[in-house]
């Protein structure tokens, strides 16, 4: 029985939470992610950058009503990695089904 | 939420489920649009009934005002700054439904002016209102909106059967009261309750 390796980028509480949220929506603002994950702005910002560097999410900075806005969106690579992560999790939890 | 705590498989699944459910629960409606739109339609319907009843001049005056108001509101909606923190796939779909509904609405207005009788045309109005309510009610899981859709379809059939335009306007006002105003009030109260709950 061989277990699939869990993606270290996703196997972290906050990064997994961010990608799980972004999987369900088309795009979301930084403040939405902060509110839903109940995280600090600094920590969230660091984890978003890690996801961005891995190519899992796209980050767009823009101005809306003179206020800066950071919009995050999951990429195709991010979706594929998330699916692989969930499959790997399932193989750990239901080893008999593999 | 901290980041570097050891993450068990169960905890990972819990986070995924929790976040997906958080994103889903973001689809809301404060009901004000239904209340505003419904009030305008009821006033326009009752004004037409009143003008026919009293034998006054322009029986469609209320609808002309309603038309201008609709154009102003649609223009404002298109150009107003968007303040949503999140854009879902359902938001995009509902936007297309709104565009389709608006095109149908103006097509029916056009048909009343050039092709069909006012009696049939206003029945078509109720038909497309019901269609919009069913889809939006389904999206936000509002049973009152979906019930309102059924009432509007029944109202449309009643208008097609009834041949006295004066009473068509009363049927329309009644259908919109049940279909728009009551669900609008329920949604508005739910929205206020939810927001008060979040503030406490």
Coordinates of C-alpha atoms in Angstrom, one line a residue:
Chain A
X1 CA 0.0 0.0 0.0
X2 CA 1.6 3.3 -1.1
X3 CA 0.4 6.6 0.3
X4 CA 0.4 9.7 -1.8
X5 CA 2.5 12.6 -0.4
X6 CA 0.5 15.5 0.9
X7 CA 1.4 18.8 -0.8
X8 CA 3.4 20.8 1.7
X9 CA 2.1 24.1 0.3
X10 CA -1.5 23.1 1.0
X11 CA -0.8 21.1 4.2
X12 CA -0.9 24.2 6.4
X13 CA -4.0 25.5 8.2
X14 CA -4.2 29.0 6.8
X15 CA -3.1 28.2 3.3
X16 CA -5.5 25.3 3.1
X17 CA -8.3 27.5 4.4
X18 CA -7.6 30.2 1.8
X19 CA -7.5 27.8 -1.1
X20 CA -10.7 26.0 0.1
X21 CA -12.5 29.4 0.1
X22 CA -11.1 30.4 -3.3
X23 CA -12.1 27.0 -4.8
X24 CA -15.8 27.8 -4.0
X25 CA -15.9 31.4 -5.4
X26 CA -14.7 33.1 -8.6
X27 CA -12.6 35.7 -6.7
X28 CA -12.4 37.2 -3.3
X29 CA -11.0 40.3 -1.6
X30 CA -8.3 40.1 1.0
X31 CA -10.7 41.4 3.7
X32 CA -13.2 38.6 2.9
X33 CA -10.4 36.0 3.3
X34 CA -9.3 37.6 6.6
X35 CA -12.8 37.7 7.9
X36 CA -13.6 34.1 7.0
X37 CA -10.3 32.6 8.2
X38 CA -10.2 34.7 11.3
X39 CA -6.5 35.4 10.7
X40 CA -4.3 38.4 11.2
X41 CA -3.6 40.6 8.2
X42 CA 0.2 40.0 8.5
X43 CA 0.0 36.2 8.6
X44 CA -2.6 36.1 5.8
X45 CA -0.5 38.3 3.6
X46 CA 2.6 36.1 4.1
X47 CA 0.6 32.9 3.3
X48 CA -1.1 34.5 0.3
X49 CA 2.4 35.4 -1.1
X50 CA 3.5 31.7 -0.6
X51 CA 0.5 30.5 -2.5
X52 CA 1.1 33.1 -5.2
X53 CA 4.8 32.1 -5.5
X54 CA 3.7 28.5 -5.9
X55 CA 1.4 29.5 -8.7
X56 CA -1.7 28.3 -6.9
X57 CA -3.4 31.7 -6.8
X58 CA -3.4 35.0 -8.7
X59 CA -3.3 38.2 -6.8
X60 CA -4.5 41.5 -8.4
X61 CA -4.0 44.8 -6.6
X62 CA -6.4 47.7 -7.6
X63 CA -8.1 50.8 -6.3
X64 CA -11.9 50.9 -5.7
X65 CA -13.4 54.2 -4.5
X66 CA -9.8 55.4 -3.7
X67 CA -9.2 52.4 -1.4
X68 CA -6.6 49.8 -2.2
X69 CA -8.1 46.4 -2.9
X70 CA -6.3 43.0 -3.1
X71 CA -8.3 40.4 -5.1
X72 CA -7.3 36.7 -5.0
X73 CA -8.3 34.1 -7.5
X74 CA -7.4 30.4 -7.6
X75 CA -5.5 29.3 -10.7
X76 CA -5.8 26.1 -12.8
X77 CA -2.7 24.8 -11.1
X78 CA -4.2 25.6 -7.7
X79 CA -7.4 23.7 -8.5
X80 CA -5.4 20.6 -9.7
X81 CA -3.2 20.7 -6.6
X82 CA -6.2 21.0 -4.3
X83 CA -7.9 18.1 -6.0
X84 CA -4.7 16.0 -5.7
X85 CA -4.5 17.0 -2.0
X86 CA -8.1 15.9 -1.3
X87 CA -7.4 12.6 -3.2
X88 CA -4.3 12.0 -1.1
X89 CA -6.2 12.8 2.1
X90 CA -8.9 10.3 1.1
X91 CA -6.3 7.7 0.4
X92 CA -4.9 8.2 4.0
X93 CA -8.3 8.0 5.6
X94 CA -9.8 5.2 3.5
X95 CA -6.7 3.1 2.6
X96 CA -8.8 0.0 1.7
X97 CA -10.5 1.8 -1.2
X98 CA -7.2 2.4 -3.1
Chain B
X1 CA -6.4 30.9 12.5
X2 CA -2.7 30.1 13.2
X3 CA -0.6 28.6 10.4
X4 CA 2.1 26.4 11.7
X5 CA 0.2 24.1 14.0
X6 CA 0.6 20.4 13.2
X7 CA -2.2 19.5 10.8
X8 CA -3.9 16.1 11.1
X9 CA -5.9 14.6 8.2
X10 CA -9.1 15.0 10.0
X11 CA -8.4 18.6 10.8
X12 CA -7.5 19.2 7.1
X13 CA -10.9 17.8 6.0
X14 CA -12.6 19.8 8.7
X15 CA -11.0 23.1 7.4
X16 CA -12.0 22.3 3.8
X17 CA -15.6 21.6 4.7
X18 CA -15.8 24.6 7.0
X19 CA -14.4 27.0 4.4
X20 CA -16.5 25.7 1.6
X21 CA -19.6 26.1 3.7
X22 CA -18.5 29.6 4.8
X23 CA -18.2 30.6 1.1
X24 CA -21.6 29.1 0.3
X25 CA -23.4 31.0 3.1
X26 CA -22.2 34.3 1.6
X27 CA -25.1 34.4 -0.9
X28 CA -27.6 36.8 0.6
X29 CA -30.4 39.2 -0.4
X30 CA -31.5 42.1 1.8
X31 CA -34.9 42.1 0.2
X32 CA -35.0 45.8 -0.4
X33 CA -34.9 45.4 -4.2
X34 CA -38.0 43.2 -4.1
X35 CA -39.8 45.7 -1.8
X36 CA -38.9 48.7 -4.0
X37 CA -39.7 47.0 -7.3
X38 CA -42.9 45.5 -5.9
X39 CA -44.2 48.8 -4.4
X40 CA -43.6 50.5 -7.8
X41 CA -45.6 47.8 -9.7
X42 CA -48.5 47.8 -7.2
X43 CA -48.7 51.7 -7.4
X44 CA -48.6 51.5 -11.2
X45 CA -51.3 48.8 -11.3
X46 CA -53.6 50.5 -8.8
X47 CA -53.2 53.8 -10.6
X48 CA -54.3 52.2 -13.9
X49 CA -57.3 50.6 -12.1
X50 CA -58.2 54.0 -10.6
X51 CA -57.9 55.9 -13.9
X52 CA -60.1 53.3 -15.7
X53 CA -62.6 53.3 -12.9
X54 CA -62.8 57.1 -12.8
X55 CA -62.6 57.4 -16.6
X56 CA -59.6 59.7 -16.4
X57 CA -57.2 60.5 -19.3
X58 CA -53.9 58.6 -19.5
X59 CA -54.5 55.2 -17.9
X60 CA -50.9 54.2 -18.3
X61 CA -49.4 57.2 -16.6
X62 CA -48.3 55.1 -13.6
X63 CA -46.5 52.6 -15.9
X64 CA -44.8 55.5 -17.8
X65 CA -43.4 56.7 -14.5
X66 CA -42.5 53.1 -13.6
X67 CA -40.6 52.7 -16.9
X68 CA -38.6 55.9 -16.3
X69 CA -37.9 54.8 -12.8
X70 CA -36.7 51.4 -14.0
X71 CA -34.3 52.9 -16.6
X72 CA -32.9 55.3 -13.9
X73 CA -32.4 52.4 -11.4
X74 CA -30.8 50.1 -14.0
X75 CA -28.4 52.8 -15.1
X76 CA -27.5 53.4 -11.5
X77 CA -27.0 49.7 -10.9
X78 CA -24.7 49.4 -13.9
X79 CA -22.5 52.4 -12.9
X80 CA -22.6 52.3 -9.1
X81 CA -19.3 51.3 -7.5
X82 CA -19.3 47.6 -6.7
X83 CA -18.6 46.9 -3.0
X84 CA -18.9 43.1 -2.8
X85 CA -15.9 41.5 -1.1
X86 CA -16.4 38.3 -3.0
X87 CA -17.7 37.3 -6.4
X88 CA -19.2 33.8 -6.7
X89 CA -20.1 31.7 -9.7
X90 CA -23.7 32.1 -8.6
X91 CA -23.3 35.9 -8.7
X92 CA -22.2 35.7 -12.3
X93 CA -25.0 33.4 -13.2
X94 CA -27.6 35.6 -11.5
X95 CA -26.2 38.7 -13.3
X96 CA -26.9 36.9 -16.6
X97 CA -30.4 36.1 -15.4
X98 CA -30.9 39.8 -14.6
X99 CA -29.8 40.8 -18.0
X100 CA -32.1 38.2 -19.7
X101 CA -35.0 39.4 -17.5
X102 CA -34.4 43.0 -18.4
X103 CA -34.3 42.2 -22.1
X104 CA -37.5 40.2 -21.8
X105 CA -39.1 43.0 -19.8
X106 CA -38.4 45.6 -22.5
X107 CA -39.4 43.2 -25.3
X108 CA -42.8 42.7 -23.6
X109 CA -43.2 46.5 -23.3
X110 CA -42.4 46.8 -27.0
X111 CA -44.9 44.0 -27.9
X112 CA -47.7 45.8 -26.0
X113 CA -47.0 48.9 -28.1
X114 CA -46.9 47.1 -31.5
X115 CA -48.2 43.6 -31.4
X116 CA -50.2 42.2 -28.5
X117 CA -53.1 43.6 -26.4
X118 CA -52.3 45.2 -23.0
X119 CA -54.3 42.3 -21.4
X120 CA -51.9 39.7 -22.8
X121 CA -48.8 41.9 -22.4
X122 CA -49.3 42.4 -18.7
X123 CA -49.9 38.7 -18.2
X124 CA -46.5 38.1 -19.9
X125 CA -45.1 40.6 -17.3
X126 CA -46.3 38.4 -14.5
X127 CA -44.9 35.3 -16.3
X128 CA -41.4 36.7 -16.5
X129 CA -41.5 38.1 -12.9
X130 CA -42.3 34.6 -11.7
X131 CA -39.4 33.1 -13.7
X132 CA -37.0 35.6 -12.1
X133 CA -38.4 34.9 -8.6
X134 CA -38.1 31.1 -9.0
X135 CA -34.4 31.3 -10.0
X136 CA -33.4 33.9 -7.4
X137 CA -35.5 32.1 -4.7
X138 CA -33.7 28.9 -5.6
X139 CA -30.3 30.5 -5.4
X140 CA -30.8 32.0 -2.0
X141 CA -33.1 29.1 -0.8
X142 CA -36.0 31.4 -0.1
X143 CA -39.2 29.4 0.0
X144 CA -41.3 32.6 0.1
X145 CA -39.8 33.8 -3.2
X146 CA -40.5 30.4 -4.8
X147 CA -44.0 30.4 -3.5
X148 CA -44.3 34.0 -4.9
X149 CA -43.3 32.7 -8.3
X150 CA -46.1 30.1 -8.2
X151 CA -48.6 32.9 -7.2
X152 CA -47.3 35.1 -10.1
X153 CA -47.8 32.3 -12.6
X154 CA -51.3 31.6 -11.3
X155 CA -51.9 35.4 -11.6
X156 CA -50.7 35.4 -15.2
X157 CA -53.1 32.6 -16.1
X158 CA -55.9 34.5 -14.3
X159 CA -55.1 37.6 -16.4
X160 CA -55.2 35.6 -19.6
X161 CA -58.6 34.2 -18.7
X162 CA -60.0 37.5 -17.5
X163 CA -60.9 39.9 -20.3
X164 CA -61.6 43.1 -18.3
X165 CA -58.3 45.0 -18.2
X166 CA -59.4 46.9 -15.1
X167 CA -59.5 43.7 -13.0
X168 CA -56.2 42.5 -14.6
X169 CA -54.6 45.4 -12.7
X170 CA -56.1 44.3 -9.4
X171 CA -54.9 40.7 -10.1
X172 CA -51.4 42.1 -10.9
X173 CA -51.3 44.2 -7.7
X174 CA -52.4 41.2 -5.6
X175 CA -49.9 38.8 -7.2
X176 CA -47.1 41.3 -6.7
X177 CA -48.1 41.9 -3.1
X178 CA -47.8 38.1 -2.4
X179 CA -44.9 37.5 -4.8
X180 CA -42.7 40.5 -4.1
X181 CA -43.7 42.5 -1.0
X182 CA -44.2 39.6 1.5
X183 CA -40.9 37.7 0.4
X184 CA -39.1 41.1 0.4
X185 CA -40.2 41.8 4.0
X186 CA -39.2 38.3 5.1
X187 CA -35.8 38.6 3.4
X188 CA -35.3 42.1 4.9
X189 CA -36.1 40.8 8.4
X190 CA -33.8 37.8 8.0
X191 CA -31.0 40.1 6.7
X192 CA -31.4 42.5 9.7
X193 CA -31.5 39.6 12.2
X194 CA -28.3 38.1 10.6
X195 CA -26.5 41.5 10.7
X196 CA -27.6 42.2 14.3
X197 CA -26.4 38.7 15.2
X198 CA -23.0 39.4 13.6
X199 CA -22.6 42.7 15.4
X200 CA -23.4 41.2 18.9

